[in-house]
Amino acid sequence: MATSTVSTTAVTAAEAMDPAEALMAAVERADAEIVRFLWVDHNGILRGKGVTRELLADRLRTGIGLSAVRQSASLLDRPQPVPGFQVMEEVRVTADPSTFVPLPYAPGSAGLLCDLVNRDGSPWGACPRTFLRDAVARSADLGFDVIAAFEPEFTLLRDGAPLDDSLMLDGEGFDAANDCIVSLIRSLRSAGIAVEQYHPEASPGQHELTLRPAPALRAADQHVWQRAFTRGVARAHGLQASFAPVPLAGLRGNGNHVHISLWRGGNAFCAPGGGLSEVARHFIGGVLAHLPGLTALLCASVNSYERLVPGNWAGTFGCYGPDNRDAAIRVPSPLRGAETATTNIEVKVCDATANPYLALGAILHAGLDGLEHRIDPGEPLTVDPNLLSAAELLRRGVIPLPRSLAEAVEALERDELLMSVLGSPRRELYTTIKRADVRDLGGMDPGDVFALHAQRF
Ligand code: GLU
Ligand code: MG
């Protein structure tokens, strides 16, 4: 993984001097009539309000009014009562001009990613993007820049069935989705988002497209755009794209692995002589120490737990290891000649129902906790964990992961660090919403639960 200066914005560097003016010029160039002010709710759903071109300059200054109750919505879109949370509260949807992108799959429309702030402009205690900003600030206090990339898999469906039946990395599998994928890559590029690689994945209709790593906030923003663009471009091609962990019963899951490295001058995860540094080892120690609670934020839906099948490379074993694809944390072997740039860790136990700002922010807080307390991650697992008995896994310190969203939420509530950094009312909103999903979806027909996730994500 390399450092990246790739910008997600269509605003050129020369214009970056005056963000608002540059934005207005970019809106003109994109011929956008509506600019969507977008944010991601606690269930990972992209929400928004659109502003006309004429009103944009005003709303960039004032933000847009929003009832805070929207951030208490469950997956069935029912606001949940949360103790201490005022349903009459108002927040302001405040755009970050640097995130502007035209939406080529929706001609005449463009988008901005937003923070949710209080009426007086101070940060709102349940804004997901602010949570990641805070985690990045904490990393900076310790002297580190954070470089990250989300690596989502998705399923292309036509009339509810997988688009193709190709094999993993199938040479002909490329053809099945070629038109859609090529237009997706072009659309992303036109928005300033650089794609790194693409391949057909293991399951019918499953594909994977990776973006260039970027500073943490931008990486999460890019992931939000990637999801929106993929779904929008697929729709324009008469297809449905779903990032649901398992959109149809029987399919192998869609992961959303998170690659991370900390930088201080150079790559602080890379030891001077090659291999993992002490910084990286302690960071891993922190992530492992908080893994059960983290799972509630990384595998954030009822459907997430359909994906966590041992042997499917979803990272279901609570351990780390070099190139160990069933470990929650894989340490990818660096590329020859690019060792410094490509040393990173990959948190595999994450899917795209996670709110990316909460997911990345929580991983950072856990990892930094490991650094501050010099947590020892133990020995890396260098064998296939599927071949080890339950007793042997225990002996080697492999941490059992929650097996359902209900178990994960309980683990999160037991995790003092994560509860403390989430803060109030974010933690109460999050745990209440997730419990509502467990309750509501538990009463539904299992086929409908798969379909609901396929549709929403
Ligand atoms: N589909 C797997 C998952 O659920 C990942 C396969 C891979 O390693 O690319 O995470
Ligand atoms: Mg993959």
Coordinates of C-alpha atoms and ligand atoms in Angstrom, one line a residue:
M1 CA 0.0 0.0 0.0
A2 CA 1.4 3.4 -1.0
T3 CA 0.9 6.9 0.3
S4 CA -1.5 8.6 -1.9
T5 CA -2.1 12.2 -2.9
V6 CA -5.1 11.2 -5.0
S7 CA -7.9 13.6 -4.5
T8 CA -11.6 12.6 -4.4
T9 CA -12.6 16.0 -5.5
A10 CA -13.1 17.4 -8.9
V11 CA -11.9 20.8 -7.6
T12 CA -8.5 21.5 -9.0
A13 CA -5.5 22.4 -6.9
A14 CA -5.3 26.0 -8.2
E15 CA -8.9 26.4 -7.0
A16 CA -8.3 25.0 -3.6
M17 CA -7.4 28.5 -2.4
D18 CA -11.0 29.4 -1.9
P19 CA -13.0 26.2 -1.3
A20 CA -16.5 27.8 -1.7
E21 CA -15.7 29.7 -4.9
A22 CA -13.9 26.7 -6.3
L23 CA -16.9 24.6 -5.5
M24 CA -19.3 26.9 -7.3
A25 CA -17.0 26.8 -10.4
A26 CA -17.0 23.0 -10.2
V27 CA -20.8 22.9 -10.0
E28 CA -21.0 25.1 -13.1
R29 CA -18.6 22.8 -14.9
A30 CA -20.6 19.7 -13.9
D31 CA -23.7 21.5 -15.0
A32 CA -25.3 20.3 -11.8
E33 CA -28.9 21.4 -11.0
I34 CA -29.0 19.6 -7.7
V35 CA -26.2 19.1 -5.2
R36 CA -26.9 16.3 -2.8
F37 CA -25.7 17.0 0.8
L38 CA -25.0 13.4 1.9
W39 CA -24.1 11.7 5.1
V40 CA -24.1 8.0 6.3
D41 CA -26.5 7.0 9.0
H42 CA -25.6 4.6 11.9
N43 CA -26.8 1.7 9.8
G44 CA -24.4 2.5 7.0
I45 CA -27.1 3.9 4.7
L46 CA -26.3 7.0 2.6
R47 CA -28.9 9.7 3.3
G48 CA -29.2 13.2 1.8
K49 CA -31.0 16.4 1.1
G50 CA -30.6 18.2 -2.3
V51 CA -29.9 21.8 -2.8
T52 CA -30.5 23.7 -6.0
R53 CA -27.6 25.4 -7.7
E54 CA -29.1 28.8 -6.9
L55 CA -29.3 28.1 -3.1
L56 CA -25.9 26.3 -2.9
A57 CA -23.7 29.2 -1.8
D58 CA -26.2 30.0 1.0
R59 CA -26.5 26.4 2.3
L60 CA -22.7 26.0 2.2
R61 CA -22.6 28.8 4.8
T62 CA -25.7 27.9 6.9
G63 CA -25.9 24.1 6.5
I64 CA -29.3 22.4 6.1
G65 CA -31.7 21.7 8.9
L66 CA -32.2 18.1 9.9
S67 CA -34.2 16.5 12.7
A68 CA -31.7 14.5 14.8
V69 CA -34.2 11.8 15.0
R70 CA -33.2 10.6 11.6
Q71 CA -29.9 9.3 13.1
S72 CA -32.0 7.0 15.3
A73 CA -33.6 5.2 12.4
S74 CA -33.4 1.4 12.4
L75 CA -32.9 -0.6 9.2
L76 CA -36.7 -0.7 8.8
D77 CA -36.4 3.1 8.9
R78 CA -38.3 3.4 12.2
P79 CA -36.9 6.0 14.6
Q80 CA -36.0 4.4 17.9
P81 CA -36.5 5.9 21.4
V82 CA -33.2 6.4 23.0
P83 CA -32.9 7.5 26.7
G84 CA -31.6 11.0 27.0
F85 CA -31.9 11.6 23.2
Q86 CA -34.2 14.6 22.4
V87 CA -36.4 13.8 19.4
M88 CA -37.1 17.5 18.9
E89 CA -33.3 18.2 18.6
E90 CA -32.2 19.8 15.3
V91 CA -28.8 19.5 13.7
R92 CA -27.3 21.0 10.6
V93 CA -26.0 19.1 7.6
T94 CA -22.7 20.9 6.8
A95 CA -20.9 20.1 3.6
D96 CA -17.2 19.6 3.3
P97 CA -16.5 21.4 0.0
S98 CA -13.4 19.3 -0.7
T99 CA -15.6 16.2 -1.1
F100 CA -17.5 17.6 -4.2
V101 CA -18.0 15.1 -7.0
P102 CA -20.2 15.2 -10.1
L103 CA -22.4 12.0 -10.3
P104 CA -22.0 10.8 -13.9
Y105 CA -24.7 8.1 -13.4
A106 CA -27.2 10.8 -12.4
P107 CA -26.8 13.6 -15.0
G108 CA -27.4 17.1 -13.6
S109 CA -26.6 15.9 -10.1
A110 CA -23.6 16.2 -7.9
G111 CA -22.8 15.3 -4.3
L112 CA -21.0 16.5 -1.2
L113 CA -20.2 14.6 2.0
C114 CA -21.3 16.3 5.2
D115 CA -20.7 16.5 8.9
L116 CA -23.7 16.8 11.3
V117 CA -23.2 19.7 13.6
N118 CA -25.2 21.4 16.3
R119 CA -27.1 24.6 15.5
D120 CA -24.3 26.7 17.0
G121 CA -21.8 25.0 14.7
S122 CA -20.1 22.8 17.3
P123 CA -19.6 19.1 16.5
W124 CA -22.7 16.9 17.2
G125 CA -22.0 14.0 19.5
A126 CA -23.5 11.4 17.1
C127 CA -21.9 12.5 13.8
P128 CA -20.1 9.5 12.3
R129 CA -17.7 11.6 10.2
T130 CA -16.7 13.6 13.3
F131 CA -15.9 10.3 15.1
L132 CA -13.3 9.5 12.4
R133 CA -12.0 13.1 12.4
D134 CA -11.4 12.7 16.2
A135 CA -9.6 9.4 15.8
V136 CA -7.4 10.9 13.1
A137 CA -6.7 13.8 15.4
R138 CA -5.7 11.4 18.2
S139 CA -3.3 9.6 15.8
A140 CA -1.8 13.0 14.9
D141 CA -1.4 13.8 18.6
L142 CA 0.8 10.7 18.7
G143 CA 2.7 11.9 15.7
F144 CA 1.1 9.6 13.1
D145 CA -0.7 10.1 9.7
V146 CA -3.1 7.4 8.9
I147 CA -3.3 5.8 5.4
A148 CA -6.2 3.5 4.7
A149 CA -8.2 1.8 2.0
F150 CA -11.5 -0.1 2.0
E151 CA -11.6 -3.1 -0.2
P152 CA -15.2 -4.0 -0.8
E153 CA -16.6 -6.9 -2.7
F154 CA -20.1 -6.7 -4.3
T155 CA -22.6 -8.8 -6.1
L156 CA -24.1 -7.9 -9.5
L157 CA -27.6 -9.1 -10.0
R158 CA -30.0 -9.1 -12.9
D159 CA -33.7 -9.7 -12.1
G160 CA -32.7 -10.8 -8.6
A161 CA -30.2 -13.5 -9.8
P162 CA -26.4 -13.3 -10.0
L163 CA -25.3 -11.7 -13.3
D164 CA -22.7 -14.5 -14.0
D165 CA -21.6 -17.9 -12.8
S166 CA -17.9 -17.3 -13.3
L167 CA -15.1 -18.7 -11.3
M168 CA -12.8 -16.7 -9.0
L169 CA -10.4 -14.7 -11.2
D170 CA -12.1 -16.3 -14.2
G171 CA -10.5 -15.0 -17.4
E172 CA -13.9 -15.0 -19.1
G173 CA -15.6 -13.7 -15.9
F174 CA -14.2 -10.3 -16.8
D175 CA -16.4 -10.2 -19.9
A176 CA -19.7 -10.8 -18.1
A177 CA -19.6 -7.5 -16.3
N178 CA -17.2 -5.6 -18.6
D179 CA -19.5 -2.8 -19.7
C180 CA -20.7 -2.0 -16.2
I181 CA -17.2 -2.2 -14.7
V182 CA -15.5 -0.1 -17.4
S183 CA -18.2 2.6 -17.1
L184 CA -17.8 2.5 -13.3
I185 CA -14.0 3.0 -13.5
R186 CA -14.5 5.9 -15.9
S187 CA -17.1 7.5 -13.7
L188 CA -14.9 7.2 -10.6
R189 CA -12.0 8.6 -12.5
S190 CA -14.0 11.6 -13.6
A191 CA -14.7 12.2 -10.0
G192 CA -11.0 12.1 -9.1
I193 CA -11.2 8.7 -7.5
A194 CA -8.4 6.4 -8.7
V195 CA -9.1 2.7 -9.1
E196 CA -6.2 0.3 -8.4
Q197 CA -7.4 -3.2 -9.4
Y198 CA -10.4 -5.2 -10.4
H199 CA -11.2 -8.9 -10.6
P200 CA -14.1 -11.3 -10.7
E201 CA -14.5 -12.8 -7.2
A202 CA -15.3 -16.3 -6.0
S203 CA -19.1 -16.3 -5.8
P204 CA -21.6 -16.0 -8.7
G205 CA -22.0 -12.4 -9.7
Q206 CA -19.3 -11.3 -7.2
H207 CA -16.7 -8.7 -8.1
E208 CA -14.0 -6.7 -6.4
L209 CA -12.6 -3.3 -7.3
T210 CA -10.0 -1.6 -5.1
L211 CA -9.2 2.1 -4.8
R212 CA -5.9 3.7 -4.1
P213 CA -5.1 4.1 -0.4
A214 CA -5.6 7.7 0.9
P215 CA -5.5 9.6 4.2
A216 CA -8.1 8.1 6.6
L217 CA -11.0 10.6 6.2
R218 CA -10.6 10.6 2.5
A219 CA -10.4 6.8 2.3
A220 CA -13.8 6.6 4.1
D221 CA -15.2 9.3 1.8
Q222 CA -13.9 7.4 -1.2
H223 CA -15.5 4.2 0.0
V224 CA -18.9 6.0 0.3
W225 CA -18.6 7.3 -3.2
Q226 CA -17.5 3.9 -4.5
R227 CA -20.6 2.3 -3.1
A228 CA -22.9 5.0 -4.4
F229 CA -21.2 5.0 -7.9
T230 CA -21.3 1.2 -8.1
R231 CA -25.0 1.0 -7.3
G232 CA -25.8 4.0 -9.6
V233 CA -23.8 2.8 -12.6
A234 CA -25.1 -0.8 -12.2
R235 CA -28.7 0.6 -12.2
A236 CA -28.0 2.6 -15.3
H237 CA -26.9 -0.7 -16.9
G238 CA -30.2 -2.5 -15.9
L239 CA -28.4 -4.3 -13.0
Q240 CA -28.5 -4.2 -9.2
A241 CA -25.2 -4.0 -7.3
S242 CA -25.3 -5.1 -3.7
F243 CA -22.6 -4.8 -1.1
A244 CA -24.7 -6.8 1.4
P245 CA -22.5 -9.3 3.3
V246 CA -24.7 -12.1 1.8
P247 CA -27.3 -10.8 -0.6
L248 CA -28.7 -14.2 -1.5
A249 CA -28.7 -17.4 0.7
G250 CA -26.0 -19.8 -0.3
L251 CA -23.6 -17.2 -1.8
R252 CA -20.1 -16.7 -0.4
G253 CA -20.0 -13.4 1.4
N254 CA -19.0 -9.9 0.4
G255 CA -16.2 -8.6 2.6
N256 CA -15.0 -5.0 3.0
H257 CA -11.5 -5.4 4.2
V258 CA -9.8 -2.4 5.7
H259 CA -6.1 -1.8 5.0
I260 CA -4.3 0.5 7.4
S261 CA -0.8 1.8 8.0
L262 CA 0.5 4.6 10.2
W263 CA 3.1 7.0 8.9
R264 CA 5.6 9.2 10.7
G265 CA 8.1 10.5 8.1
G266 CA 8.1 7.0 6.6
N267 CA 5.9 4.0 7.0
A268 CA 5.9 3.4 10.8
F269 CA 4.5 -0.1 10.3
C270 CA 7.6 -1.1 8.4
A271 CA 10.6 -2.2 10.5
P272 CA 14.0 -0.7 9.4
G273 CA 15.2 -4.1 8.2
G274 CA 11.8 -5.0 6.7
G275 CA 8.9 -6.8 8.3
L276 CA 6.5 -5.5 10.9
S277 CA 7.7 -2.7 13.3
E278 CA 7.0 -2.6 17.0
V279 CA 4.4 0.1 16.2
A280 CA 2.6 -2.2 14.0
R281 CA 2.7 -5.1 16.5
H282 CA 1.3 -3.0 19.3
F283 CA -1.4 -1.6 16.9
I284 CA -2.4 -5.2 16.1
G285 CA -2.3 -6.0 19.8
G286 CA -4.8 -3.2 20.4
V287 CA -7.1 -4.2 17.6
L288 CA -7.1 -7.9 18.8
A289 CA -7.7 -6.8 22.4
H290 CA -10.9 -4.9 21.3
L291 CA -11.9 -7.3 18.6
P292 CA -15.2 -8.7 20.0
G293 CA -16.6 -5.2 20.7
L294 CA -15.2 -3.9 17.4
T295 CA -17.1 -6.6 15.6
A296 CA -20.4 -4.7 16.4
L297 CA -19.0 -1.7 14.4
L298 CA -17.3 -3.7 11.6
C299 CA -19.9 -6.5 11.0
A300 CA -22.8 -4.2 11.7
S301 CA -25.9 -6.0 10.5
V302 CA -27.9 -9.1 11.2
N303 CA -26.8 -10.3 7.7
S304 CA -23.1 -9.8 8.6
Y305 CA -23.1 -13.0 10.5
E306 CA -24.2 -15.1 7.5
R307 CA -20.8 -14.1 6.0
L308 CA -18.6 -15.1 8.9
V309 CA -18.1 -18.7 7.8
P310 CA -14.7 -20.3 8.6
G311 CA -12.8 -21.2 5.5
N312 CA -14.4 -18.4 3.4
W313 CA -11.5 -16.0 4.1
A314 CA -13.8 -13.6 6.0
G315 CA -11.4 -13.4 8.9
T316 CA -13.5 -15.3 11.4
F317 CA -10.5 -16.3 13.6
G318 CA -9.5 -13.7 16.2
C319 CA -5.8 -13.7 15.5
Y320 CA -3.3 -12.3 13.1
G321 CA -0.8 -13.9 10.7
P322 CA 1.3 -13.3 7.6
D323 CA -0.9 -13.8 4.5
N324 CA -3.3 -15.7 6.7
R325 CA -6.6 -15.1 4.9
D326 CA -8.8 -16.6 7.5
A327 CA -7.3 -14.5 10.3
A328 CA -9.2 -11.3 11.4
I329 CA -6.0 -9.5 10.7
R330 CA -3.9 -10.5 7.7
V331 CA -0.4 -9.1 7.3
P332 CA -0.1 -9.0 3.6
S333 CA 3.4 -9.7 2.3
P334 CA 4.8 -6.5 0.9
L335 CA 5.6 -6.2 -2.8
R336 CA 9.2 -6.7 -3.9
G337 CA 10.9 -3.4 -4.5
A338 CA 8.0 -1.5 -2.7
E339 CA 8.4 -3.0 0.8
T340 CA 8.1 0.4 2.6
A341 CA 5.2 1.6 0.6
T342 CA 3.2 -1.7 0.8
T343 CA 3.6 -2.8 4.4
N344 CA 0.2 -2.6 6.1
I345 CA -2.3 -4.6 8.0
E346 CA -5.6 -5.8 6.6
V347 CA -8.6 -6.1 9.0
K348 CA -10.6 -8.7 7.2
V349 CA -13.5 -9.0 9.6
C350 CA -15.4 -6.0 8.2
D351 CA -18.2 -5.7 5.7
A352 CA -20.0 -2.9 3.9
T353 CA -22.9 -2.7 6.2
A354 CA -20.5 -0.9 8.6
N355 CA -20.6 2.8 8.7
P356 CA -17.1 3.4 7.3
Y357 CA -16.4 6.4 9.5
L358 CA -17.3 4.5 12.7
A359 CA -15.5 1.4 11.5
L360 CA -12.2 3.0 10.6
G361 CA -12.4 5.4 13.6
A362 CA -12.9 2.5 16.0
I363 CA -10.1 0.4 14.5
L364 CA -7.8 3.4 15.0
H365 CA -8.8 4.0 18.6
A366 CA -8.3 0.3 19.3
G367 CA -4.9 0.2 17.6
L368 CA -3.7 3.4 19.3
D369 CA -4.8 1.9 22.6
G370 CA -2.4 -1.0 21.8
L371 CA 0.4 1.5 21.1
E372 CA -0.2 3.5 24.2
H373 CA -0.3 0.4 26.4
R374 CA 2.3 -1.5 24.4
I375 CA -0.1 -4.4 24.0
D376 CA 1.7 -7.6 22.9
P377 CA -0.3 -9.3 20.0
G378 CA 1.4 -12.7 20.8
E379 CA 2.7 -15.0 18.1
P380 CA 1.3 -14.7 14.6
L381 CA -0.7 -17.6 13.4
T382 CA 1.3 -19.2 10.6
V383 CA -0.9 -22.2 10.0
D384 CA -4.4 -22.6 8.5
P385 CA -6.7 -22.1 11.6
N386 CA -9.3 -24.4 10.0
L387 CA -6.9 -27.3 10.7
L388 CA -6.7 -26.6 14.4
S389 CA -8.9 -28.1 17.1
A390 CA -11.0 -25.9 19.3
A391 CA -8.6 -26.7 22.2
E392 CA -5.5 -25.8 20.1
L393 CA -7.1 -22.5 18.9
L394 CA -7.7 -21.7 22.6
R395 CA -4.1 -22.6 23.5
R396 CA -2.8 -20.3 20.8
G397 CA -4.9 -17.4 22.1
V398 CA -7.3 -17.2 19.1
I399 CA -10.2 -15.0 20.2
P400 CA -13.7 -16.3 19.5
L401 CA -15.7 -13.7 17.7
P402 CA -19.4 -12.9 18.4
R403 CA -21.6 -15.1 16.3
S404 CA -24.5 -12.7 15.9
L405 CA -25.2 -9.0 16.0
A406 CA -26.8 -9.4 19.4
E407 CA -23.6 -11.0 20.8
A408 CA -21.5 -8.3 19.2
V409 CA -23.6 -5.5 20.7
E410 CA -23.1 -7.1 24.1
A411 CA -19.4 -7.3 23.5
L412 CA -19.3 -3.6 22.5
E413 CA -21.1 -2.6 25.6
R414 CA -18.6 -4.5 27.7
D415 CA -15.7 -2.6 25.9
E416 CA -15.0 0.4 28.1
L417 CA -12.6 2.0 25.7
L418 CA -14.9 1.8 22.7
M419 CA -17.9 2.9 24.6
S420 CA -15.9 5.9 26.0
V421 CA -14.6 7.0 22.6
L422 CA -18.0 6.6 20.9
G423 CA -19.3 9.0 23.5
S424 CA -22.9 10.1 24.1
P425 CA -25.4 10.1 22.4
R426 CA -23.6 8.1 19.7
R427 CA -23.1 4.9 21.7
E428 CA -26.7 4.8 23.0
L429 CA -28.1 5.5 19.5
Y430 CA -25.9 2.9 17.9
T431 CA -26.6 0.1 20.4
T432 CA -30.3 0.9 20.5
I433 CA -30.6 0.8 16.7
K434 CA -28.7 -2.4 16.4
R435 CA -30.9 -4.1 19.1
A436 CA -34.0 -2.9 17.2
D437 CA -32.7 -4.6 14.0
V438 CA -32.0 -7.8 16.0
R439 CA -35.6 -7.7 17.3
D440 CA -37.4 -6.6 14.1
L441 CA -35.5 -8.8 11.7
G442 CA -35.6 -11.8 14.1
G443 CA -39.4 -12.0 13.4
M444 CA -39.1 -11.9 9.7
D445 CA -38.9 -14.7 7.1
P446 CA -35.2 -15.4 6.5
G447 CA -35.5 -15.0 2.8
D448 CA -36.9 -11.5 3.3
V449 CA -34.0 -10.6 5.6
F450 CA -31.5 -11.5 2.8
A451 CA -33.6 -9.5 0.4
L452 CA -33.8 -6.5 2.7
H453 CA -30.0 -6.3 3.0
A454 CA -29.5 -6.9 -0.7
Q455 CA -31.8 -4.0 -1.4
R456 CA -30.5 -1.5 1.2
F457 CA -26.8 -2.1 0.7
Ligands
GLU1 N1 -15.2 -13.0 0.3 C1 -14.3 -13.0 1.4 C2 -14.9 -12.2 2.6 O1 -16.0 -12.5 2.9 C3 -12.9 -12.5 1.0 C4 -12.2 -13.2 0.0 C5 -10.8 -12.6 -0.3 O2 -9.9 -12.7 0.5 O3 -10.7 -11.8 -1.2 O4 -14.3 -11.4 3.2
MG2 MG -11.6 -10.4 -2.3

